[in-house]
Every structure is written in C-alpha cells, then in structure tokens.
Amino acid sequence: MLGFTRAAGPTRLEAAGRRGIPQLVTPCGVNWGSPLKRKYKPEYELRKKYDYDAARTFIRLSKDEMIMVADAMAGKLNKALGPVKVLIPLCGWSSLDRRGTDFYNAELDRAFVDELKKQLTRDIEVREVDIDLDTPEFAQAIVDAFDEIMVS
C-alpha cells in the first residue's frame, strides 16, 4: 500500500476473516525494510526513522497515511465472517513509539483510531487500553479479549 519492502501482501488481514476464525487485531509500528537496500520516497527522507538492524527500519507515517491504513484495515475486517475485536494500546504501538519517546505521537495515533472506529461496522468492538503494546498488562488485555471472543 505504501511501497515498503516488508509488506505482508495485498491479502493481509483477510485469511482468518474469510474462514470465520475469531480475530483480535492491534496496530503496531511500521517497518520499511533493509536500510542497506532502501530507496525512500523523497517525503520519507524527512521523517523520523530508526534502523533496528540490517533488515528493519522504523518509520513514522503521516496523518493521511494513518487514515489510509485505518480505512484499508476496516474494509478488510468488515468482511470477516467471524467475530472481530480491535485492541488499541494508547501509550504506544511498539518499543520505539511508546509514550515518552521521540517517536510517540498521540495525535497521529488518534487519527488512525478515529478513522478506524468511523469505518468499522457496529459489531466490531474497538477497545482502547491506556498502556503500551510491549507490556504484560497489554498481553493480559489480549488474553481477556480472547476469552470474551471465544465465549460469545
């Protein structure tokens, strides 16, 4: 969708939905791909980036891109034949962009969440959790949501 080299392909988020498999979905940080082989679009050169290693570079998306990704996710999740819940960690979506870091941007994250909520069907719950993704507390929130989705 955005031309990154580590893309999961055009059918990402579709297989489980087509089969009616219950889904718990959460957003995460965006990785570009190998810093040795990348050729950024000119607008990406000015973005905050972090090279994790030789295979992954974290890059912050713009507001328009966050909205575009939310629209695409909602379109795929709305087609699911089974139950879907979305959990949003409000304090960061990766180890790099948690609250208090240079990459944390609550305004951009909120643009994604608001658009996702606007586009999802009413039967898909979006649960906002006031912790970051890389915590035992968020893992527990996932387990709790899994228990709920499997009982219903």
PDB file of N, CA and C in Angstrom, residues 82-127:
ATOM      1  N   GLY A  82     -16.337 -14.164  10.970  1.00  0.00           N
ATOM      2  CA  GLY A  82     -16.318 -14.494  12.395  1.00  0.00           C
ATOM      3  C   GLY A  82     -16.193 -13.249  13.237  1.00  0.00           C
ATOM      4  N   PRO A  83     -16.170 -13.427  14.562  1.00  0.00           N
ATOM      5  CA  PRO A  83     -16.066 -12.265  15.458  1.00  0.00           C
ATOM      6  C   PRO A  83     -14.699 -11.586  15.378  1.00  0.00           C
ATOM      7  N   VAL A  84     -14.720 -10.261  15.551  1.00  0.00           N
ATOM      8  CA  VAL A  84     -13.501  -9.446  15.498  1.00  0.00           C
ATOM      9  C   VAL A  84     -13.531  -8.448  16.639  1.00  0.00           C
ATOM     10  N   LYS A  85     -12.414  -8.292  17.318  1.00  0.00           N
ATOM     11  CA  LYS A  85     -12.202  -7.213  18.286  1.00  0.00           C
ATOM     12  C   LYS A  85     -10.880  -6.543  17.935  1.00  0.00           C
ATOM     13  N   VAL A  86     -10.827  -5.230  18.116  1.00  0.00           N
ATOM     14  CA  VAL A  86      -9.601  -4.478  17.895  1.00  0.00           C
ATOM     15  C   VAL A  86      -9.197  -3.869  19.232  1.00  0.00           C
ATOM     16  N   LEU A  87      -7.965  -4.114  19.657  1.00  0.00           N
ATOM     17  CA  LEU A  87      -7.436  -3.524  20.880  1.00  0.00           C
ATOM     18  C   LEU A  87      -6.388  -2.486  20.500  1.00  0.00           C
ATOM     19  N   ILE A  88      -6.536  -1.293  21.037  1.00  0.00           N
ATOM     20  CA  ILE A  88      -5.635  -0.180  20.736  1.00  0.00           C
ATOM     21  C   ILE A  88      -4.844   0.178  21.991  1.00  0.00           C
ATOM     22  N   PRO A  89      -3.529  -0.011  21.972  1.00  0.00           N
ATOM     23  CA  PRO A  89      -2.704   0.437  23.096  1.00  0.00           C
ATOM     24  C   PRO A  89      -2.455   1.946  22.972  1.00  0.00           C
ATOM     25  N   LEU A  90      -3.049   2.729  23.844  1.00  0.00           N
ATOM     26  CA  LEU A  90      -2.995   4.190  23.720  1.00  0.00           C
ATOM     27  C   LEU A  90      -1.631   4.797  24.030  1.00  0.00           C
ATOM     28  N   CYS A  91      -0.755   4.030  24.648  1.00  0.00           N
ATOM     29  CA  CYS A  91       0.541   4.586  25.056  1.00  0.00           C
ATOM     30  C   CYS A  91       1.686   4.150  24.156  1.00  0.00           C
ATOM     31  N   GLY A  92       1.386   3.643  22.978  1.00  0.00           N
ATOM     32  CA  GLY A  92       2.430   3.275  22.022  1.00  0.00           C
ATOM     33  C   GLY A  92       2.188   1.921  21.397  1.00  0.00           C
ATOM     34  N   TRP A  93       2.591   1.812  20.120  1.00  0.00           N
ATOM     35  CA  TRP A  93       2.327   0.612  19.333  1.00  0.00           C
ATOM     36  C   TRP A  93       3.571  -0.209  19.069  1.00  0.00           C
ATOM     37  N   SER A  94       4.703   0.179  19.636  1.00  0.00           N
ATOM     38  CA  SER A  94       5.947  -0.589  19.508  1.00  0.00           C
ATOM     39  C   SER A  94       6.890  -0.148  20.615  1.00  0.00           C
ATOM     40  N   SER A  95       8.017  -0.830  20.707  1.00  0.00           N
ATOM     41  CA  SER A  95       9.002  -0.442  21.727  1.00  0.00           C
ATOM     42  C   SER A  95       9.588   0.930  21.432  1.00  0.00           C
ATOM     43  N   LEU A  96       9.554   1.364  20.181  1.00  0.00           N
ATOM     44  CA  LEU A  96      10.118   2.667  19.820  1.00  0.00           C
ATOM     45  C   LEU A  96       9.176   3.837  20.023  1.00  0.00           C
ATOM     46  N   ASP A  97       7.872   3.621  19.868  1.00  0.00           N
ATOM     47  CA  ASP A  97       6.965   4.770  19.911  1.00  0.00           C
ATOM     48  C   ASP A  97       6.084   4.805  21.154  1.00  0.00           C
ATOM     49  N   ARG A  98       6.540   4.221  22.226  1.00  0.00           N
ATOM     50  CA  ARG A  98       5.741   4.299  23.448  1.00  0.00           C
ATOM     51  C   ARG A  98       5.832   5.709  24.034  1.00  0.00           C
ATOM     52  N   ARG A  99       4.843   6.034  24.870  1.00  0.00           N
ATOM     53  CA  ARG A  99       4.750   7.367  25.469  1.00  0.00           C
ATOM     54  C   ARG A  99       6.081   7.749  26.114  1.00  0.00           C
ATOM     55  N   GLY A 100       6.516   8.976  25.863  1.00  0.00           N
ATOM     56  CA  GLY A 100       7.764   9.471  26.435  1.00  0.00           C
ATOM     57  C   GLY A 100       8.952   9.382  25.490  1.00  0.00           C
ATOM     58  N   THR A 101       8.777   8.740  24.329  1.00  0.00           N
ATOM     59  CA  THR A 101       9.864   8.658  23.355  1.00  0.00           C
ATOM     60  C   THR A 101       9.676   9.704  22.261  1.00  0.00           C
ATOM     61  N   ASP A 102      10.707   9.917  21.469  1.00  0.00           N
ATOM     62  CA  ASP A 102      10.640  10.872  20.356  1.00  0.00           C
ATOM     63  C   ASP A 102       9.669  10.434  19.273  1.00  0.00           C
ATOM     64  N   PHE A 103       9.398   9.146  19.175  1.00  0.00           N
ATOM     65  CA  PHE A 103       8.511   8.643  18.129  1.00  0.00           C
ATOM     66  C   PHE A 103       7.039   8.628  18.535  1.00  0.00           C
ATOM     67  N   TYR A 104       6.755   8.791  19.808  1.00  0.00           N
ATOM     68  CA  TYR A 104       5.360   8.780  20.256  1.00  0.00           C
ATOM     69  C   TYR A 104       4.642  10.007  19.695  1.00  0.00           C
ATOM     70  N   ASN A 105       3.460   9.777  19.123  1.00  0.00           N
ATOM     71  CA  ASN A 105       2.682  10.885  18.581  1.00  0.00           C
ATOM     72  C   ASN A 105       1.198  10.556  18.755  1.00  0.00           C
ATOM     73  N   ALA A 106       0.642  10.999  19.867  1.00  0.00           N
ATOM     74  CA  ALA A 106      -0.745  10.691  20.195  1.00  0.00           C
ATOM     75  C   ALA A 106      -1.711  11.237  19.149  1.00  0.00           C
ATOM     76  N   GLU A 107      -1.398  12.372  18.547  1.00  0.00           N
ATOM     77  CA  GLU A 107      -2.282  12.962  17.539  1.00  0.00           C
ATOM     78  C   GLU A 107      -2.382  12.069  16.296  1.00  0.00           C
ATOM     79  N   LEU A 108      -1.250  11.550  15.829  1.00  0.00           N
ATOM     80  CA  LEU A 108      -1.275  10.664  14.661  1.00  0.00           C
ATOM     81  C   LEU A 108      -1.979   9.350  14.993  1.00  0.00           C
ATOM     82  N   ASP A 109      -1.693   8.797  16.157  1.00  0.00           N
ATOM     83  CA  ASP A 109      -2.356   7.561  16.567  1.00  0.00           C
ATOM     84  C   ASP A 109      -3.868   7.778  16.665  1.00  0.00           C
ATOM     85  N   ARG A 110      -4.276   8.929  17.203  1.00  0.00           N
ATOM     86  CA  ARG A 110      -5.702   9.234  17.350  1.00  0.00           C
ATOM     87  C   ARG A 110      -6.381   9.336  15.985  1.00  0.00           C
ATOM     88  N   ALA A 111      -5.680   9.900  14.983  1.00  0.00           N
ATOM     89  CA  ALA A 111      -6.249   9.987  13.633  1.00  0.00           C
ATOM     90  C   ALA A 111      -6.565   8.586  13.118  1.00  0.00           C
ATOM     91  N   PHE A 112      -5.666   7.646  13.348  1.00  0.00           N
ATOM     92  CA  PHE A 112      -5.899   6.258  12.942  1.00  0.00           C
ATOM     93  C   PHE A 112      -7.101   5.676  13.684  1.00  0.00           C
ATOM     94  N   VAL A 113      -7.121   5.814  15.001  1.00  0.00           N
ATOM     95  CA  VAL A 113      -8.190   5.222  15.820  1.00  0.00           C
ATOM     96  C   VAL A 113      -9.548   5.808  15.446  1.00  0.00           C
ATOM     97  N   ASP A 114      -9.618   7.115  15.309  1.00  0.00           N
ATOM     98  CA  ASP A 114     -10.892   7.757  14.972  1.00  0.00           C
ATOM     99  C   ASP A 114     -11.408   7.286  13.617  1.00  0.00           C
ATOM    100  N   GLU A 115     -10.521   7.199  12.631  1.00  0.00           N
ATOM    101  CA  GLU A 115     -10.938   6.751  11.298  1.00  0.00           C
ATOM    102  C   GLU A 115     -11.350   5.278  11.334  1.00  0.00           C
ATOM    103  N   LEU A 116     -10.605   4.459  12.044  1.00  0.00           N
ATOM    104  CA  LEU A 116     -10.941   3.042  12.145  1.00  0.00           C
ATOM    105  C   LEU A 116     -12.325   2.865  12.760  1.00  0.00           C
ATOM    106  N   LYS A 117     -12.580   3.568  13.853  1.00  0.00           N
ATOM    107  CA  LYS A 117     -13.874   3.472  14.520  1.00  0.00           C
ATOM    108  C   LYS A 117     -15.006   3.954  13.615  1.00  0.00           C
ATOM    109  N   LYS A 118     -14.735   4.988  12.844  1.00  0.00           N
ATOM    110  CA  LYS A 118     -15.741   5.533  11.935  1.00  0.00           C
ATOM    111  C   LYS A 118     -16.087   4.534  10.826  1.00  0.00           C
ATOM    112  N   GLN A 119     -15.104   3.760  10.364  1.00  0.00           N
ATOM    113  CA  GLN A 119     -15.295   2.873   9.218  1.00  0.00           C
ATOM    114  C   GLN A 119     -15.735   1.454   9.587  1.00  0.00           C
ATOM    115  N   LEU A 120     -15.451   1.014  10.798  1.00  0.00           N
ATOM    116  CA  LEU A 120     -15.808  -0.356  11.176  1.00  0.00           C
ATOM    117  C   LEU A 120     -17.310  -0.500  11.393  1.00  0.00           C
ATOM    118  N   THR A 121     -17.823  -1.690  11.122  1.00  0.00           N
ATOM    119  CA  THR A 121     -19.225  -1.967  11.396  1.00  0.00           C
ATOM    120  C   THR A 121     -19.455  -1.977  12.903  1.00  0.00           C
ATOM    121  N   ARG A 122     -20.714  -1.822  13.295  1.00  0.00           N
ATOM    122  CA  ARG A 122     -21.067  -1.706  14.716  1.00  0.00           C
ATOM    123  C   ARG A 122     -20.744  -2.964  15.522  1.00  0.00           C
ATOM    124  N   ASP A 123     -20.690  -4.117  14.870  1.00  0.00           N
ATOM    125  CA  ASP A 123     -20.453  -5.350  15.609  1.00  0.00           C
ATOM    126  C   ASP A 123     -18.971  -5.598  15.902  1.00  0.00           C
ATOM    127  N   ILE A 124     -18.090  -4.741  15.421  1.00  0.00           N
ATOM    128  CA  ILE A 124     -16.665  -4.872  15.724  1.00  0.00           C
ATOM    129  C   ILE A 124     -16.310  -3.884  16.833  1.00  0.00           C
ATOM    130  N   GLU A 125     -15.954  -4.424  17.979  1.00  0.00           N
ATOM    131  CA  GLU A 125     -15.584  -3.584  19.117  1.00  0.00           C
ATOM    132  C   GLU A 125     -14.156  -3.075  18.959  1.00  0.00           C
ATOM    133  N   VAL A 126     -13.978  -1.787  19.226  1.00  0.00           N
ATOM    134  CA  VAL A 126     -12.650  -1.189  19.318  1.00  0.00           C
ATOM    135  C   VAL A 126     -12.455  -0.828  20.785  1.00  0.00           C
ATOM    136  N   ARG A 127     -11.523  -1.501  21.418  1.00  0.00           N
ATOM    137  CA  ARG A 127     -11.262  -1.283  22.844  1.00  0.00           C
ATOM    138  C   ARG A 127      -9.935  -0.546  22.990  1.00  0.00           C
TER     139      ARG A 127
END
